[in-house]
């Protein structure tokens, strides 16, 4: 993996923690926070896929994006430097003087109005927050930590990133794309140009050039999957069989690129959190279930921390799901519940796998009744 997408939705667990659970099983979540927020940092935050953690060594590969964002970032962030030039300098100087600080606290320190400029996709940003995001997009400040409310804590890059990372030479745009595309290929194993571009949200034309150059170098091998041109990393392992069982975050790299999930797994997937309730098919926070080499089902999960229960609000199986899918899924749900320090798994009646899954979700008995709450 080259990156972990960060997301604020906490109905189950924040998404950056879930891909590691999917691959490692139960692990200490404080390890991720320590790697990101305690010096010497091993990972850092930047706009890689979306907001994401990346290894600190990859930070120089995004300097071209930091430069481009001065003109290509969206909306009010892009306009910050021209509309609020004085405040840009004021905020940068204040962070230098005050050290690690949140935009909300910085707003108070600078005596600015905390009122929001606008609301968009749930973001309520005042002008200081917008300027901070501009400075972060363009690499002039870095994320030192996140608060318990998920607010970024900003500081100067030299107080966040290791000196050898800051001092590393800046690769050309072309070299940065080649290296990023190869990392994406390693993470995918196999993928189309579109898959490889989506991993880092690269544009199609420079990704195509990078792929062609990597093929010429021998790092990527052109292949075809059911007539679709794709690329295999030369070092990708090709096992005789795949043994795997995992619940996947909606922001897991395996299912980021929805066309790829459909192409390789025949799995049509849409996240429910951006869909009006009456239009949701499978639920709100729906996790695909991987079993061996296939995506065989999906569950809408919620961590009810007050009652100590992992709520399975709906459970569905894919056509052709193998016998025993419910039992395998139940074991993974109990493992997730333990990891999240929840005491029980409770299955509601919605979905064509719900009744069978409920029968497998009584600890120690593996029998039960469908439960509604």
JSON list of C-alpha atoms in Angstrom, two decimals, residues 58-165:
[
{"chain": "A", "resi": 58, "resn": "UNK", "atom": "CA", "xyz": [6.97, 10.24, -0.77]},
{"chain": "A", "resi": 59, "resn": "UNK", "atom": "CA", "xyz": [6.41, 13.87, 0.20]},
{"chain": "A", "resi": 60, "resn": "UNK", "atom": "CA", "xyz": [8.87, 15.24, -2.43]},
{"chain": "A", "resi": 61, "resn": "UNK", "atom": "CA", "xyz": [6.94, 13.39, -5.14]},
{"chain": "A", "resi": 62, "resn": "UNK", "atom": "CA", "xyz": [4.02, 15.76, -4.55]},
{"chain": "A", "resi": 63, "resn": "UNK", "atom": "CA", "xyz": [5.90, 19.04, -4.80]},
{"chain": "A", "resi": 64, "resn": "UNK", "atom": "CA", "xyz": [4.69, 19.43, -8.39]},
{"chain": "A", "resi": 65, "resn": "UNK", "atom": "CA", "xyz": [1.11, 19.16, -7.08]},
{"chain": "A", "resi": 66, "resn": "UNK", "atom": "CA", "xyz": [1.80, 21.72, -4.35]},
{"chain": "A", "resi": 67, "resn": "UNK", "atom": "CA", "xyz": [3.00, 24.15, -7.01]},
{"chain": "A", "resi": 68, "resn": "UNK", "atom": "CA", "xyz": [0.05, 23.38, -9.28]},
{"chain": "A", "resi": 69, "resn": "UNK", "atom": "CA", "xyz": [-2.50, 23.85, -6.50]},
{"chain": "A", "resi": 70, "resn": "UNK", "atom": "CA", "xyz": [-1.68, 27.56, -6.33]},
{"chain": "A", "resi": 71, "resn": "UNK", "atom": "CA", "xyz": [-3.74, 27.80, -9.52]},
{"chain": "A", "resi": 72, "resn": "UNK", "atom": "CA", "xyz": [-5.64, 24.51, -9.67]},
{"chain": "A", "resi": 73, "resn": "UNK", "atom": "CA", "xyz": [-7.08, 23.99, -6.19]},
{"chain": "A", "resi": 74, "resn": "UNK", "atom": "CA", "xyz": [-10.83, 24.32, -6.05]},
{"chain": "A", "resi": 75, "resn": "UNK", "atom": "CA", "xyz": [-13.01, 27.28, -5.26]},
{"chain": "A", "resi": 76, "resn": "UNK", "atom": "CA", "xyz": [-12.22, 29.52, -2.33]},
{"chain": "A", "resi": 77, "resn": "UNK", "atom": "CA", "xyz": [-8.91, 27.74, -1.65]},
{"chain": "A", "resi": 78, "resn": "UNK", "atom": "CA", "xyz": [-7.55, 28.71, -5.05]},
{"chain": "A", "resi": 79, "resn": "UNK", "atom": "CA", "xyz": [-8.75, 32.29, -4.59]},
{"chain": "A", "resi": 80, "resn": "UNK", "atom": "CA", "xyz": [-7.29, 32.68, -1.10]},
{"chain": "A", "resi": 81, "resn": "UNK", "atom": "CA", "xyz": [-3.96, 34.12, -2.20]},
{"chain": "A", "resi": 82, "resn": "UNK", "atom": "CA", "xyz": [-5.49, 36.82, -4.38]},
{"chain": "A", "resi": 83, "resn": "UNK", "atom": "CA", "xyz": [-8.48, 37.65, -2.22]},
{"chain": "A", "resi": 84, "resn": "UNK", "atom": "CA", "xyz": [-6.74, 37.47, 1.16]},
{"chain": "A", "resi": 85, "resn": "UNK", "atom": "CA", "xyz": [-3.06, 38.06, 0.40]},
{"chain": "A", "resi": 86, "resn": "UNK", "atom": "CA", "xyz": [-2.43, 39.97, 3.62]},
{"chain": "A", "resi": 87, "resn": "UNK", "atom": "CA", "xyz": [-4.05, 37.28, 5.71]},
{"chain": "A", "resi": 88, "resn": "UNK", "atom": "CA", "xyz": [-2.00, 34.57, 3.99]},
{"chain": "A", "resi": 89, "resn": "UNK", "atom": "CA", "xyz": [1.18, 36.23, 5.27]},
{"chain": "A", "resi": 90, "resn": "UNK", "atom": "CA", "xyz": [-0.40, 36.89, 8.67]},
{"chain": "A", "resi": 91, "resn": "UNK", "atom": "CA", "xyz": [-1.46, 33.27, 9.14]},
{"chain": "A", "resi": 92, "resn": "UNK", "atom": "CA", "xyz": [1.91, 31.90, 8.03]},
{"chain": "A", "resi": 93, "resn": "UNK", "atom": "CA", "xyz": [3.75, 34.22, 10.42]},
{"chain": "A", "resi": 94, "resn": "UNK", "atom": "CA", "xyz": [1.40, 33.37, 13.29]},
{"chain": "A", "resi": 95, "resn": "UNK", "atom": "CA", "xyz": [1.90, 29.63, 12.83]},
{"chain": "A", "resi": 96, "resn": "UNK", "atom": "CA", "xyz": [5.64, 30.24, 12.82]},
{"chain": "A", "resi": 97, "resn": "UNK", "atom": "CA", "xyz": [5.39, 32.14, 16.09]},
{"chain": "A", "resi": 98, "resn": "UNK", "atom": "CA", "xyz": [2.74, 30.08, 17.89]},
{"chain": "A", "resi": 99, "resn": "UNK", "atom": "CA", "xyz": [3.68, 26.56, 16.80]},
{"chain": "A", "resi": 100, "resn": "UNK", "atom": "CA", "xyz": [1.17, 23.73, 16.29]},
{"chain": "A", "resi": 101, "resn": "UNK", "atom": "CA", "xyz": [-2.31, 25.23, 16.16]},
{"chain": "A", "resi": 102, "resn": "UNK", "atom": "CA", "xyz": [-5.79, 24.54, 14.81]},
{"chain": "A", "resi": 103, "resn": "UNK", "atom": "CA", "xyz": [-7.54, 26.95, 12.47]},
{"chain": "A", "resi": 104, "resn": "UNK", "atom": "CA", "xyz": [-10.26, 27.53, 15.07]},
{"chain": "A", "resi": 105, "resn": "UNK", "atom": "CA", "xyz": [-7.71, 28.51, 17.69]},
{"chain": "A", "resi": 106, "resn": "UNK", "atom": "CA", "xyz": [-5.78, 30.58, 15.17]},
{"chain": "A", "resi": 107, "resn": "UNK", "atom": "CA", "xyz": [-8.99, 32.44, 14.32]},
{"chain": "A", "resi": 108, "resn": "UNK", "atom": "CA", "xyz": [-9.25, 33.49, 17.96]},
{"chain": "A", "resi": 109, "resn": "UNK", "atom": "CA", "xyz": [-5.57, 34.40, 18.23]},
{"chain": "A", "resi": 110, "resn": "UNK", "atom": "CA", "xyz": [-5.80, 36.62, 15.17]},
{"chain": "A", "resi": 111, "resn": "UNK", "atom": "CA", "xyz": [-9.06, 38.21, 16.28]},
{"chain": "A", "resi": 112, "resn": "UNK", "atom": "CA", "xyz": [-11.01, 37.18, 13.21]},
{"chain": "A", "resi": 113, "resn": "UNK", "atom": "CA", "xyz": [-14.71, 36.51, 12.94]},
{"chain": "A", "resi": 114, "resn": "UNK", "atom": "CA", "xyz": [-15.30, 32.76, 13.42]},
{"chain": "A", "resi": 115, "resn": "UNK", "atom": "CA", "xyz": [-18.44, 32.92, 11.26]},
{"chain": "A", "resi": 116, "resn": "UNK", "atom": "CA", "xyz": [-18.40, 30.64, 8.24]},
{"chain": "A", "resi": 117, "resn": "UNK", "atom": "CA", "xyz": [-17.98, 31.91, 4.71]},
{"chain": "A", "resi": 118, "resn": "UNK", "atom": "CA", "xyz": [-20.24, 29.18, 3.33]},
{"chain": "A", "resi": 119, "resn": "UNK", "atom": "CA", "xyz": [-21.30, 25.60, 3.80]},
{"chain": "A", "resi": 120, "resn": "UNK", "atom": "CA", "xyz": [-20.35, 23.00, 1.16]},
{"chain": "A", "resi": 121, "resn": "UNK", "atom": "CA", "xyz": [-20.47, 19.24, 1.59]},
{"chain": "A", "resi": 122, "resn": "UNK", "atom": "CA", "xyz": [-20.67, 19.78, 5.32]},
{"chain": "A", "resi": 123, "resn": "UNK", "atom": "CA", "xyz": [-17.64, 22.07, 5.47]},
{"chain": "A", "resi": 124, "resn": "UNK", "atom": "CA", "xyz": [-18.12, 25.28, 7.43]},
{"chain": "A", "resi": 125, "resn": "UNK", "atom": "CA", "xyz": [-14.99, 27.28, 6.82]},
{"chain": "A", "resi": 126, "resn": "UNK", "atom": "CA", "xyz": [-14.23, 30.81, 7.89]},
{"chain": "A", "resi": 127, "resn": "UNK", "atom": "CA", "xyz": [-11.59, 32.86, 6.11]},
{"chain": "A", "resi": 128, "resn": "UNK", "atom": "CA", "xyz": [-8.73, 31.76, 8.42]},
{"chain": "A", "resi": 129, "resn": "UNK", "atom": "CA", "xyz": [-9.56, 28.09, 7.86]},
{"chain": "A", "resi": 130, "resn": "UNK", "atom": "CA", "xyz": [-9.67, 28.68, 4.10]},
{"chain": "A", "resi": 131, "resn": "UNK", "atom": "CA", "xyz": [-6.26, 30.37, 4.16]},
{"chain": "A", "resi": 132, "resn": "UNK", "atom": "CA", "xyz": [-4.84, 27.51, 6.24]},
{"chain": "A", "resi": 133, "resn": "UNK", "atom": "CA", "xyz": [-6.09, 25.02, 3.67]},
{"chain": "A", "resi": 134, "resn": "UNK", "atom": "CA", "xyz": [-4.50, 27.06, 0.87]},
{"chain": "A", "resi": 135, "resn": "UNK", "atom": "CA", "xyz": [-1.17, 26.98, 2.71]},
{"chain": "A", "resi": 136, "resn": "UNK", "atom": "CA", "xyz": [-1.53, 23.24, 3.30]},
{"chain": "A", "resi": 137, "resn": "UNK", "atom": "CA", "xyz": [-2.47, 22.52, -0.32]},
{"chain": "A", "resi": 138, "resn": "UNK", "atom": "CA", "xyz": [0.57, 24.45, -1.52]},
{"chain": "A", "resi": 139, "resn": "UNK", "atom": "CA", "xyz": [2.95, 22.83, 0.97]},
{"chain": "A", "resi": 140, "resn": "UNK", "atom": "CA", "xyz": [3.71, 25.95, 3.01]},
{"chain": "A", "resi": 141, "resn": "UNK", "atom": "CA", "xyz": [2.40, 24.34, 6.21]},
{"chain": "A", "resi": 142, "resn": "UNK", "atom": "CA", "xyz": [1.96, 20.70, 7.21]},
{"chain": "A", "resi": 143, "resn": "UNK", "atom": "CA", "xyz": [-0.38, 18.69, 9.40]},
{"chain": "A", "resi": 144, "resn": "UNK", "atom": "CA", "xyz": [1.21, 18.02, 12.76]},
{"chain": "A", "resi": 145, "resn": "UNK", "atom": "CA", "xyz": [-1.76, 16.18, 14.28]},
{"chain": "A", "resi": 146, "resn": "UNK", "atom": "CA", "xyz": [-5.54, 15.86, 14.38]},
{"chain": "A", "resi": 147, "resn": "UNK", "atom": "CA", "xyz": [-7.68, 16.74, 17.38]},
{"chain": "A", "resi": 148, "resn": "UNK", "atom": "CA", "xyz": [-10.30, 14.40, 18.85]},
{"chain": "A", "resi": 149, "resn": "UNK", "atom": "CA", "xyz": [-12.83, 16.43, 16.84]},
{"chain": "A", "resi": 150, "resn": "UNK", "atom": "CA", "xyz": [-10.78, 15.59, 13.71]},
{"chain": "A", "resi": 151, "resn": "UNK", "atom": "CA", "xyz": [-9.58, 19.16, 13.19]},
{"chain": "A", "resi": 152, "resn": "UNK", "atom": "CA", "xyz": [-6.16, 19.51, 11.63]},
{"chain": "A", "resi": 153, "resn": "UNK", "atom": "CA", "xyz": [-3.33, 20.93, 13.73]},
{"chain": "A", "resi": 154, "resn": "UNK", "atom": "CA", "xyz": [-0.99, 22.87, 11.46]},
{"chain": "A", "resi": 155, "resn": "UNK", "atom": "CA", "xyz": [2.68, 23.73, 11.82]},
{"chain": "A", "resi": 156, "resn": "UNK", "atom": "CA", "xyz": [5.60, 24.69, 9.62]},
{"chain": "A", "resi": 157, "resn": "UNK", "atom": "CA", "xyz": [6.95, 21.82, 7.47]},
{"chain": "A", "resi": 158, "resn": "UNK", "atom": "CA", "xyz": [10.39, 21.99, 9.09]},
{"chain": "A", "resi": 159, "resn": "UNK", "atom": "CA", "xyz": [8.79, 21.21, 12.46]},
{"chain": "A", "resi": 160, "resn": "UNK", "atom": "CA", "xyz": [6.77, 18.30, 11.08]},
{"chain": "A", "resi": 161, "resn": "UNK", "atom": "CA", "xyz": [8.78, 16.53, 8.38]},
{"chain": "A", "resi": 162, "resn": "UNK", "atom": "CA", "xyz": [12.23, 14.96, 8.83]},
{"chain": "A", "resi": 163, "resn": "UNK", "atom": "CA", "xyz": [15.12, 17.13, 7.66]},
{"chain": "A", "resi": 164, "resn": "UNK", "atom": "CA", "xyz": [16.26, 14.57, 5.07]},
{"chain": "A", "resi": 165, "resn": "UNK", "atom": "CA", "xyz": [12.80, 14.62, 3.48]}
]
